[in-house]
Short mmCIF file of C-alpha atoms in Angstrom, two decimals:
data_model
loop_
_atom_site.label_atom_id
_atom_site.label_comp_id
_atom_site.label_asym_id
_atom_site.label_seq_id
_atom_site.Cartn_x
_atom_site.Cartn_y
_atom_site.Cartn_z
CA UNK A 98 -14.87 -0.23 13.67
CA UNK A 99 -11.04 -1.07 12.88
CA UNK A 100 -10.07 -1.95 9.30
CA UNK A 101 -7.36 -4.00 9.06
CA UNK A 102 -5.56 -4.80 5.63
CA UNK A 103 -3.15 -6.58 3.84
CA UNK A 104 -1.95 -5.12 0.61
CA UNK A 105 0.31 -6.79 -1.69
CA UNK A 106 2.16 -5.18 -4.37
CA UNK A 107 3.91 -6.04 -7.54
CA UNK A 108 6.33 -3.89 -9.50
CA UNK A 109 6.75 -2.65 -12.72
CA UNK A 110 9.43 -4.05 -15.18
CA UNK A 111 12.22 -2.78 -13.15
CA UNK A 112 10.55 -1.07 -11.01
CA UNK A 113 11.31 -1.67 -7.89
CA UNK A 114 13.06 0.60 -6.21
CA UNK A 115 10.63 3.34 -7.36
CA UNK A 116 7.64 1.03 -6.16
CA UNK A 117 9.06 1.54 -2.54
CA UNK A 118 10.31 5.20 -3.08
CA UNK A 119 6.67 5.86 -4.01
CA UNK A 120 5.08 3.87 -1.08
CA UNK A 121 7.72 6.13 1.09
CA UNK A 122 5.49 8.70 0.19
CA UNK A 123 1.87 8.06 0.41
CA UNK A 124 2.47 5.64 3.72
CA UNK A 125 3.23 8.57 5.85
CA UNK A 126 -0.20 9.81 5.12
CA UNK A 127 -1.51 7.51 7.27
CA UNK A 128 -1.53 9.00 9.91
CA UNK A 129 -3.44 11.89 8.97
CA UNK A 130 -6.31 9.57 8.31
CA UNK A 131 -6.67 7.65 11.29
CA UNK A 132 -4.49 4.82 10.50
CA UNK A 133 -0.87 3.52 10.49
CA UNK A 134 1.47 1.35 8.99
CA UNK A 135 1.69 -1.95 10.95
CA UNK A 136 4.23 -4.05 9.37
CA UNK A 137 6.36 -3.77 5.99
CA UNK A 138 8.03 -6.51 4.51
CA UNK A 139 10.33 -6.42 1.61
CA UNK A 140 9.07 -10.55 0.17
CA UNK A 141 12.16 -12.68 -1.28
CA UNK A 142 11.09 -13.38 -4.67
CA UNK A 143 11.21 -17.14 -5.82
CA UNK A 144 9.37 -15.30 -9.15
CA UNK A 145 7.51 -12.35 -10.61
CA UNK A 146 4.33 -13.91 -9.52
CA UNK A 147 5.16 -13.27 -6.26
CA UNK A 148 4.83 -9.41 -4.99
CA UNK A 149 7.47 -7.47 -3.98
CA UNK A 150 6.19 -6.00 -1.08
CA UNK A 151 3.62 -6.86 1.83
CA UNK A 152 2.05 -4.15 3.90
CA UNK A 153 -0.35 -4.36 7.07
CA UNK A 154 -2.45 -1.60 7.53
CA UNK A 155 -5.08 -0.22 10.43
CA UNK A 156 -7.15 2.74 10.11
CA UNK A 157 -9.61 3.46 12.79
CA UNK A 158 -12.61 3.26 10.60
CA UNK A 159 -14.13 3.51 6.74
CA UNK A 160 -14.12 6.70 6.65
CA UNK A 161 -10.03 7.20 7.36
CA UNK A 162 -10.19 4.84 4.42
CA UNK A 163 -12.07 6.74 2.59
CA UNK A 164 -10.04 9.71 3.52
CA UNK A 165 -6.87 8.46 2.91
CA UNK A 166 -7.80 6.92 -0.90
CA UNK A 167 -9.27 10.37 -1.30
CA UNK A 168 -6.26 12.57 -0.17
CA UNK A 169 -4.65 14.71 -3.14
CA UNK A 170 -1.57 14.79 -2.00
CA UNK A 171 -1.96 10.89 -2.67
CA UNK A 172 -4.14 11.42 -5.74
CA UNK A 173 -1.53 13.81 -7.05
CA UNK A 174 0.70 10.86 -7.17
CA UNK A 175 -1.46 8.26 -9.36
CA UNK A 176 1.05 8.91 -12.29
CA UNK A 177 3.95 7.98 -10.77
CA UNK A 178 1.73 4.93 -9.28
CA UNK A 179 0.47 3.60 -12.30
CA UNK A 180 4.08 3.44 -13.74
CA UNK A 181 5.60 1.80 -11.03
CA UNK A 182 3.26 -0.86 -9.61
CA UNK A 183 2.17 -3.66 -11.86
CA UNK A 184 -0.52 -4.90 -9.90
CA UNK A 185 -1.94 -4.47 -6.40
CA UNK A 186 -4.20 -7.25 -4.25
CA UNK A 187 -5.93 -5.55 -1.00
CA UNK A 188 -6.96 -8.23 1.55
CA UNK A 189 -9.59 -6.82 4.34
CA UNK A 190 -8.60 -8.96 7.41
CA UNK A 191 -10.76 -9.70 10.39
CA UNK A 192 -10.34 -7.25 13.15
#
């Protein structure tokens, strides 16, 4: 069964353009997992409470979830992901 998502994301004090330098690197792994970038947005910012960025994501199933939240090279990244995104909201849409 498809998974579609939406995933918001807030940066870091002054963050930003690492937040999107480190999405440039996890997104492509995607692919690998059955899934694929849809659609992302860069949002105009009225204030911090808004996020920074809006992703929608498919993956084919829960297991190229799994997979994909499970991959190392991803994993070997939580440092850098912790320091540059503040917050994150995941939204599981209706497929």
């Amino acid at each position: 069964m498809t998974i579609r998502l939406c995933v918001l994301l807030w940066p870091a004090q002054g963050a930003e353009e690492d937040l999107r330098g480190y999405e440039d690197a996890v997104l492509p792994l995607l692919d690998e997992h059955g899934g694929r970038l849809v659609a992302r947005e860069t949002v105009v910012r009225a204030s911090e409470d808004d996020p920074l960025e809006v992703q929608l994501i498919e993956l084919r199933d829960q297991a190229g979830l799994d997979g994909y939240l499970s991959d190392p090279r991803r994993l070997a990244l939580e440092g850098e992901r912790a320091r540059v995104i503040a917050r994150t909201r995941i939204l599981r849409l209706e497929a």
